[in-house]
CSV table of C-alpha atoms and ligand atoms in Angstrom, one decimal:
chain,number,residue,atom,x,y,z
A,1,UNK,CA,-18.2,-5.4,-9.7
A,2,UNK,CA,-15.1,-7.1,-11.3
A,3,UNK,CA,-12.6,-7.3,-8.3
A,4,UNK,CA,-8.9,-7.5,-8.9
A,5,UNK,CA,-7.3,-8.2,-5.9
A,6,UNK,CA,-3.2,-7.1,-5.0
A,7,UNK,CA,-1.5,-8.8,-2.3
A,8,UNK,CA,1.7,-7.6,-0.9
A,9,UNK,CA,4.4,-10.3,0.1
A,10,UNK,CA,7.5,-8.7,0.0
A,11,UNK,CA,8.1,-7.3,3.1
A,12,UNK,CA,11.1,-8.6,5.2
A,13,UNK,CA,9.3,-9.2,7.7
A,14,UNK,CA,12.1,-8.1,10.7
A,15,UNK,CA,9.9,-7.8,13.1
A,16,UNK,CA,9.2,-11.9,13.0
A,17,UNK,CA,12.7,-12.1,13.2
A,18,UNK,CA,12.0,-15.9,11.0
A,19,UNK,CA,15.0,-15.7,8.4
A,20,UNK,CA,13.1,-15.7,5.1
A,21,UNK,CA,10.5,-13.3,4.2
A,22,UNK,CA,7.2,-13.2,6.0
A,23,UNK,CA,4.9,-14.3,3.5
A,24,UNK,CA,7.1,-17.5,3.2
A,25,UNK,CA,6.6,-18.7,7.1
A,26,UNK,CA,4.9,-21.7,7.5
A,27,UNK,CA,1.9,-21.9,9.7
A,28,UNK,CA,1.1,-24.7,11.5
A,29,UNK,CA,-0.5,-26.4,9.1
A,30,UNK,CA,2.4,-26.9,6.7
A,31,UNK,CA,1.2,-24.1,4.7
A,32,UNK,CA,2.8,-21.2,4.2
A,33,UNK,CA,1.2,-17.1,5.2
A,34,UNK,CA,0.7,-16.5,1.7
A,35,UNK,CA,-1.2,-19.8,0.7
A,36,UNK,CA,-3.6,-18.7,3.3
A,37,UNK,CA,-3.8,-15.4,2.0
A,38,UNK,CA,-4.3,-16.4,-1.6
A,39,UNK,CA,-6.6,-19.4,0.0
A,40,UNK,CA,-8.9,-16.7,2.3
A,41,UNK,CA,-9.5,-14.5,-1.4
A,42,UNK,CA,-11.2,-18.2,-3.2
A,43,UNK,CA,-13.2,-18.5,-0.5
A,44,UNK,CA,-14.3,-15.1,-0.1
A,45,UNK,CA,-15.3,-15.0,-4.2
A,46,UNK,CA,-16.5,-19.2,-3.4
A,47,UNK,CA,-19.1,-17.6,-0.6
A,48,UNK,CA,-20.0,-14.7,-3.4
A,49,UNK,CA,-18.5,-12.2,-1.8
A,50,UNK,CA,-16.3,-10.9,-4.4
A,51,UNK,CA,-16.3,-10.9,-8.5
A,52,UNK,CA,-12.8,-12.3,-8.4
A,53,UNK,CA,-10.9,-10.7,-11.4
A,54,UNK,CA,-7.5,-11.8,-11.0
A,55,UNK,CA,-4.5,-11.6,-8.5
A,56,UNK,CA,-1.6,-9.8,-8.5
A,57,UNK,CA,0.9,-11.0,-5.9
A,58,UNK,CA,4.0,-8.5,-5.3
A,59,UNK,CA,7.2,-10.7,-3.9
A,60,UNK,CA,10.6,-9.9,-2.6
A,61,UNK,CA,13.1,-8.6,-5.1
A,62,UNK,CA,15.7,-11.1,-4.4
A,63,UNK,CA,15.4,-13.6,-6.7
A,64,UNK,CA,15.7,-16.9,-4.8
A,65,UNK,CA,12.8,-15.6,-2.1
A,66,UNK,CA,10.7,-14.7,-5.3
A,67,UNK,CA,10.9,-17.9,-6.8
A,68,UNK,CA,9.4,-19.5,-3.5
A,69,UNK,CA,7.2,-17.1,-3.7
A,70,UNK,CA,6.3,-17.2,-7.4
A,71,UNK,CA,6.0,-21.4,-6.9
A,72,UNK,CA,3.4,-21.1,-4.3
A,73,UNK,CA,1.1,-18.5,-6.8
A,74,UNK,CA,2.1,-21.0,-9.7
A,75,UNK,CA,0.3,-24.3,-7.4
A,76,UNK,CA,-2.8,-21.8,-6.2
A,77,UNK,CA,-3.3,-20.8,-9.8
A,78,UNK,CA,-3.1,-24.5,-11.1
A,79,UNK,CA,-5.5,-25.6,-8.6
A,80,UNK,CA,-8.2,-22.8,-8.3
A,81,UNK,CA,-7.9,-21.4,-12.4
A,82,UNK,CA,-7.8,-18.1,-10.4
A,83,UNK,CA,-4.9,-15.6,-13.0
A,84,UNK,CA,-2.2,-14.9,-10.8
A,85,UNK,CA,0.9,-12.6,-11.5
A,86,UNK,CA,3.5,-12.0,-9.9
A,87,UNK,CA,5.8,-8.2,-9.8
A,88,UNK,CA,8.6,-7.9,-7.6
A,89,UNK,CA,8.6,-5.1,-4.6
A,90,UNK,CA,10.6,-2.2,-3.6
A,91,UNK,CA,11.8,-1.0,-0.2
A,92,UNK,CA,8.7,0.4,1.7
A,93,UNK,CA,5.4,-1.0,1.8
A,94,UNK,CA,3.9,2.1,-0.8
A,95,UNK,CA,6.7,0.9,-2.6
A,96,UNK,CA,5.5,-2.3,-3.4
A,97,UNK,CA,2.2,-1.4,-3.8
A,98,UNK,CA,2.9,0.7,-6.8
A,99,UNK,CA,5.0,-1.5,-8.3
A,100,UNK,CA,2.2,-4.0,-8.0
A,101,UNK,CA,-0.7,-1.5,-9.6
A,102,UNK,CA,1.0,-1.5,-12.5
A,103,UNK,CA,0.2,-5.5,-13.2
A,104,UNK,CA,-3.2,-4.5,-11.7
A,105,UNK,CA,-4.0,-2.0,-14.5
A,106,UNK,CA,-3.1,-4.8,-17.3
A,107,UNK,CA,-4.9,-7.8,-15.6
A,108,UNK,CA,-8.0,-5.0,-15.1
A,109,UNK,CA,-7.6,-4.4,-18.9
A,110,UNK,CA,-9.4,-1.0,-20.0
A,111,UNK,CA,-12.2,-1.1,-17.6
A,112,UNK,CA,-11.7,2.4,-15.5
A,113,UNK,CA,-11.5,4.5,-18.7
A,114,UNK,CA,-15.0,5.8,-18.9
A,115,UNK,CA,-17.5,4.0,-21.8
A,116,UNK,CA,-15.4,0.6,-21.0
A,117,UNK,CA,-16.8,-2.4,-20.1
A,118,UNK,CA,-17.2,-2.6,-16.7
A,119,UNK,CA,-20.9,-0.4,-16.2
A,120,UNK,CA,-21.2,3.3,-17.4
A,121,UNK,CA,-18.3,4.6,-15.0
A,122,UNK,CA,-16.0,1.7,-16.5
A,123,UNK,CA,-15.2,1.3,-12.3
A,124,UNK,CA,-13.1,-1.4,-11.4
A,125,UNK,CA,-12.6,-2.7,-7.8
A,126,UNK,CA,-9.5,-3.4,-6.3
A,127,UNK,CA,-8.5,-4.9,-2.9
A,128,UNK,CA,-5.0,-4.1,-1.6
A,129,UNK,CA,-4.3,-7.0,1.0
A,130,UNK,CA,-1.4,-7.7,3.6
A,131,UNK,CA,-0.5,-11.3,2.7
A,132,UNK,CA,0.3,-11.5,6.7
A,133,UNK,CA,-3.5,-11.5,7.3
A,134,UNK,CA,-4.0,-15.5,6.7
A,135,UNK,CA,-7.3,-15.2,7.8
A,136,UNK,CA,-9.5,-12.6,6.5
A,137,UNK,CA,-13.3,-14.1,7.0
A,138,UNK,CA,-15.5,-13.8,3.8
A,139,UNK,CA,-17.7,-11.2,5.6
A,140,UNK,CA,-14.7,-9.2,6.1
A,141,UNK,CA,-14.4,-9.1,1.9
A,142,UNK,CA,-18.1,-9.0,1.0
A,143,UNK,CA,-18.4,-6.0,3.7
A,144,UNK,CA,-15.6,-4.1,2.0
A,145,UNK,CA,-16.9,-5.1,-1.7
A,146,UNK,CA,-20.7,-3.7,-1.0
A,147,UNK,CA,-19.2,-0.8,0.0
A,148,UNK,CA,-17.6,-0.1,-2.9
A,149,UNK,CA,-21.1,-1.4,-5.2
A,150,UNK,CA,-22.8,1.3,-3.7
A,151,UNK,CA,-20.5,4.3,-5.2
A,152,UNK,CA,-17.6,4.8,-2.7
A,153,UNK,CA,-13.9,5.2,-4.0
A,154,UNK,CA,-12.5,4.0,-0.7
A,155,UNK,CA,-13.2,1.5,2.4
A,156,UNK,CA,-11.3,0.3,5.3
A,157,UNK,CA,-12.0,-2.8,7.3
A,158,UNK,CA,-11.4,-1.4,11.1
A,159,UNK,CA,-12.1,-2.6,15.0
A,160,UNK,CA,-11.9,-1.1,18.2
A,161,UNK,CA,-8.7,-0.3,19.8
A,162,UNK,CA,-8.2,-1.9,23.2
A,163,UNK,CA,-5.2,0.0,24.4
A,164,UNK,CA,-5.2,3.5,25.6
A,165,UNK,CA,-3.1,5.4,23.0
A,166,UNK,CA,-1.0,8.5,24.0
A,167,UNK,CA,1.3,10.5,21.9
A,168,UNK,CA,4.6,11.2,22.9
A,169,UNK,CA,7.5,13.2,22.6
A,170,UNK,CA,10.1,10.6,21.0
A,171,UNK,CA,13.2,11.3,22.4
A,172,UNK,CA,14.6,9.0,25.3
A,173,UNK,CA,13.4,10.1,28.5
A,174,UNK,CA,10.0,9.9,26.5
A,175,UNK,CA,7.6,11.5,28.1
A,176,UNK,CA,3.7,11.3,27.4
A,177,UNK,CA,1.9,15.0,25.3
A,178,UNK,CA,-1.4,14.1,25.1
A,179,UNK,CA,-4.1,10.8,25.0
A,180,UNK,CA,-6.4,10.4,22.0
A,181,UNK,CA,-9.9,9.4,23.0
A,182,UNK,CA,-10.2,5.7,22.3
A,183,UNK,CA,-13.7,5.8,21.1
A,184,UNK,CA,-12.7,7.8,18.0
A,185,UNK,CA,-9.7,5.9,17.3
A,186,UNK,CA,-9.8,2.2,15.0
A,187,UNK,CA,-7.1,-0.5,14.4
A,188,UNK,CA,-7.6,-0.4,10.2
A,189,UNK,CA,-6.8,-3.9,8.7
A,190,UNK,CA,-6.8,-5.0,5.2
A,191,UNK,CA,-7.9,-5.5,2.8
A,192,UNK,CA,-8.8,-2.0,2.1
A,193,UNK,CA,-11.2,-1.5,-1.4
A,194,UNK,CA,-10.7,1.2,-3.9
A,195,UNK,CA,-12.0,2.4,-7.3
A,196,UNK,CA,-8.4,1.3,-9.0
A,197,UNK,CA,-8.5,4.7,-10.7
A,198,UNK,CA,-8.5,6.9,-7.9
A,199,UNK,CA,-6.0,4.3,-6.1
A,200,UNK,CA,-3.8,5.2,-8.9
A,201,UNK,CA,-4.1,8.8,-9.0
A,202,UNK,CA,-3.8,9.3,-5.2
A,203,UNK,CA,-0.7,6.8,-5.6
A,204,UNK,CA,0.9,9.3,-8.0
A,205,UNK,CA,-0.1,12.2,-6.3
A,206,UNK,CA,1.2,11.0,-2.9
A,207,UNK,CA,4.7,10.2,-4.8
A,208,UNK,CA,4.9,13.7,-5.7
A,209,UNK,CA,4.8,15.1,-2.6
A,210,UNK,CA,7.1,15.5,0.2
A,211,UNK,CA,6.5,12.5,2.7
A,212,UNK,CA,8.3,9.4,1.8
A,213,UNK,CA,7.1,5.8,1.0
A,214,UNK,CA,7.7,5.1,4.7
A,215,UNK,CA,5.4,7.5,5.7
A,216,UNK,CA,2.4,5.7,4.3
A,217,UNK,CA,1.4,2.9,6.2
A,218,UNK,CA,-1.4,1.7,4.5
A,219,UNK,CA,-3.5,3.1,1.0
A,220,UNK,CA,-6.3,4.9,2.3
A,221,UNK,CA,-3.3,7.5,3.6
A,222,UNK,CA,-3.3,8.4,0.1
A,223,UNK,CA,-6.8,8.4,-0.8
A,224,UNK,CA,-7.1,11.1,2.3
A,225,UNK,CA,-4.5,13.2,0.9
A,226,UNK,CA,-6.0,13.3,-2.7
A,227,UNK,CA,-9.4,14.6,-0.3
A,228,UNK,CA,-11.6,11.3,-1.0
A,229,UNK,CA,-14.0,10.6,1.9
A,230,UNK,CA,-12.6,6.9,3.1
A,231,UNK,CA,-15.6,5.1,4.0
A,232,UNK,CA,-15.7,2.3,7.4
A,233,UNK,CA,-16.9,-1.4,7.8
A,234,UNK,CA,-16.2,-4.0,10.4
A,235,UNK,CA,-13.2,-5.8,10.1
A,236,UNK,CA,-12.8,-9.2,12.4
A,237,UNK,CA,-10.6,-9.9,15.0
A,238,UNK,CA,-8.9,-12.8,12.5
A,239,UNK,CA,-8.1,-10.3,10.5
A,240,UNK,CA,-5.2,-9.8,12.7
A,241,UNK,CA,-1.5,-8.7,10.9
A,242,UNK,CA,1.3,-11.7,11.9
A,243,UNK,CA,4.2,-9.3,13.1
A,244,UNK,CA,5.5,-10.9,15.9
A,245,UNK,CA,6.2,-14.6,17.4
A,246,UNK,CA,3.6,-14.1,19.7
A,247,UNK,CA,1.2,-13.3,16.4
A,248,UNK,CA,2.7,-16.4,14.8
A,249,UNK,CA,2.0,-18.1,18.0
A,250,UNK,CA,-1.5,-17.0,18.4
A,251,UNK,CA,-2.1,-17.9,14.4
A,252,UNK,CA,-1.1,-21.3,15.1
A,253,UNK,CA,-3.0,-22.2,18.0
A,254,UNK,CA,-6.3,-20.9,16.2
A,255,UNK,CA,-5.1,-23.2,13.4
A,256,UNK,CA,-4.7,-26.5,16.0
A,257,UNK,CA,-8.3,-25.4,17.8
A,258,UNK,CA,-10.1,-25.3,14.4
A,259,UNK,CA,-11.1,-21.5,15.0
A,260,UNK,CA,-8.8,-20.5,11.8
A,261,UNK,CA,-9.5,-22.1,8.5
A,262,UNK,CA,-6.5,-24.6,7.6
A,263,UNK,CA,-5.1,-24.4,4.1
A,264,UNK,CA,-6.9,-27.0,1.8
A,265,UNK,CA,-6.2,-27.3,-1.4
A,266,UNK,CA,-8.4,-30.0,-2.2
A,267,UNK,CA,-11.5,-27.9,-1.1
A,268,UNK,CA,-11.0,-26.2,-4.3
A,269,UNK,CA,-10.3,-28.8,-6.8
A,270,UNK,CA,-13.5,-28.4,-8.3
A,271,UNK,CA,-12.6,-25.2,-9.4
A,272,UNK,CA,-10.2,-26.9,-11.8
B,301,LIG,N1,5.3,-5.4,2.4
B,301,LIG,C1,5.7,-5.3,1.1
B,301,LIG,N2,6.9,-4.6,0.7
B,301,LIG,C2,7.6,-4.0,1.6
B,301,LIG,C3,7.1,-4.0,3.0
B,301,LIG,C4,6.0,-4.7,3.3
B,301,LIG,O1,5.1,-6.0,0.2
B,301,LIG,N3,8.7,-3.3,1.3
B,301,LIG,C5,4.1,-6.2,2.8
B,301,LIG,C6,4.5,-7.3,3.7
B,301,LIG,O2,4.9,-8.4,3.0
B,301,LIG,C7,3.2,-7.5,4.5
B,301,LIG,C8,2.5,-6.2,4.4
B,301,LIG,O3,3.2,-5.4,3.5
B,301,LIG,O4,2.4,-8.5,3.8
B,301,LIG,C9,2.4,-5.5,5.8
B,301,LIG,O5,3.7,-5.1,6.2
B,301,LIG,P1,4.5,-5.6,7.5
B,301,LIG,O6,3.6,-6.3,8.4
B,301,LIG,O7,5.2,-4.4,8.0
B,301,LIG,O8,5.5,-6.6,7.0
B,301,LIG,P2,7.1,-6.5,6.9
B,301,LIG,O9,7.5,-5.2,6.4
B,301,LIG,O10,7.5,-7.7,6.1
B,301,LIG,O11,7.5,-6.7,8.4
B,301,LIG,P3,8.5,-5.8,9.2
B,301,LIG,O12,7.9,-4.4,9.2
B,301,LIG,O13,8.5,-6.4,10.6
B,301,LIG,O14,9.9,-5.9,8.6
B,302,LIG,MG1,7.0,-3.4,7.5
């Protein structure tokens, strides 16, 4: 199924506290989050795991971040012959990710009209993708993609929680109301698959209603809402988010031991 794939890079990322904008930190290979990113999407369509369509990469507004931004997605698509565009981003995460299905729609050209190209439900796959998850395995990819082959219009990549998680009341002295049973509960990573259609529609649907951008913290939210049954796979533990230092310092010791992939462009020269 013809996969176009939509990373958003244009969060602040205040949380890392790093002074540009997450997706520009450098690992410890010299390479930044989002070359990883963009690198870990070849190699999932390079071990067949995805019919890489194209990729749409949303950056920061501000214009100097964006041209960083938009010069790493310039090398990537020199080197790999992989279409890459770039859309700027808005405020909240849902933000960005509508600005970017926009640019999705145009690089998927017609198919998701029925009779298009693209099989007799003119369905086209998209994959909506944190760039700070540098190292998304293959499996992770090809997992969420035969999902979506066999007729489902939403799939999360998820693991086991580790924590206990409680609920609580908010307000300073918090004070715990209740403890979910961990066995029911899953950390969800990305990226998450959809049929882009539906994507959109629940998109449009969710901006109608009354919870804000902020509220939705990741895309099945609004394929819930719009009532479509969000299926499961197994994510990986190096699909891990980079929030924090002690992320970004667990990211580069996996990079030193050799249990993360480095970024290497010259692996996919021959894609040229
Ligand atoms: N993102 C985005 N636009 C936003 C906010 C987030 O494109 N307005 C992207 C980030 O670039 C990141 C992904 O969404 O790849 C996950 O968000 P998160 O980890 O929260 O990143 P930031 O919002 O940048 O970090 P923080 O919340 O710490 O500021
Ligand atoms: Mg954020």
């Amino acid at each position: 199924m013809r996969t176009t794939v939509l990373i958003v890079a244009a969060g602040s990322g205040s949380r890392l506290q790093a002074g540009v904008p997450k997706a520009m930190v450098t690992l410890g290979d010299g390479h930044t989050m989002l070359e990883h990113c963009l690198d870990s999407v070849v190699a999932a369509r390079d071990a067949g795991a995805i019919e890489l369509n194209a990729i749409a990469v949303v950056v920061p507004g501000d214009p100097d971040h964006a041209a960083s931004l938009e010069a790493v997605c310039h090398d990537f698509a020199a080197r790999t012959a992989v279409t890459v565009q770039t859309v700027p981003g808005g405020a909240e995460r849902a933000d960005s990710v509508r600005a970017g299905l926009a640019a999705v729609r145009t690089l998927a050209g017609s198919a998701g009209s029925a009779g298009s190209a693209g099989g007799p439900f003119g369905r086209h796959a998209l994959l909506v993708h944190d760039a700070a998850r540098p190292f998304v395995p293959p499996a992770v990819f090809d997992a969420v993609a035969t999902a979506l082959e066999s007729g489902t219009a939403a799939v999360v990549p998820a693991v086991e929680v580790v924590d206990t998680i409680k609920t609580v009341t908010g307000a300073a002295p918090e004070e715990v109301t209740g403890t979910l049973q961990r066995t029911q509960l899953r950390a969800v990573q990305t990226p998450q698959g959809f049929d882009l259609t539906s994507l959109e529609a629940a998109h449009r649907l969710a901006e109608e209603g009354a919870a804000g951008a902020a509220a939705l913290t990741d895309d099945a939210m609004a394929m819930e809402a719009a009532g479509h049954r969000v299926g499961v796979v197994a994510g990986d533990p190096l699909g891990f988010k980079i929030t924090t230092q002690l992320d970004l310092m667990l990211a580069n010791a996996l990079l030193a031991s050799g249990s993360a992939a480095p970024s290497t462009p010259s692996t996919n020269l021959e894609h040229h």
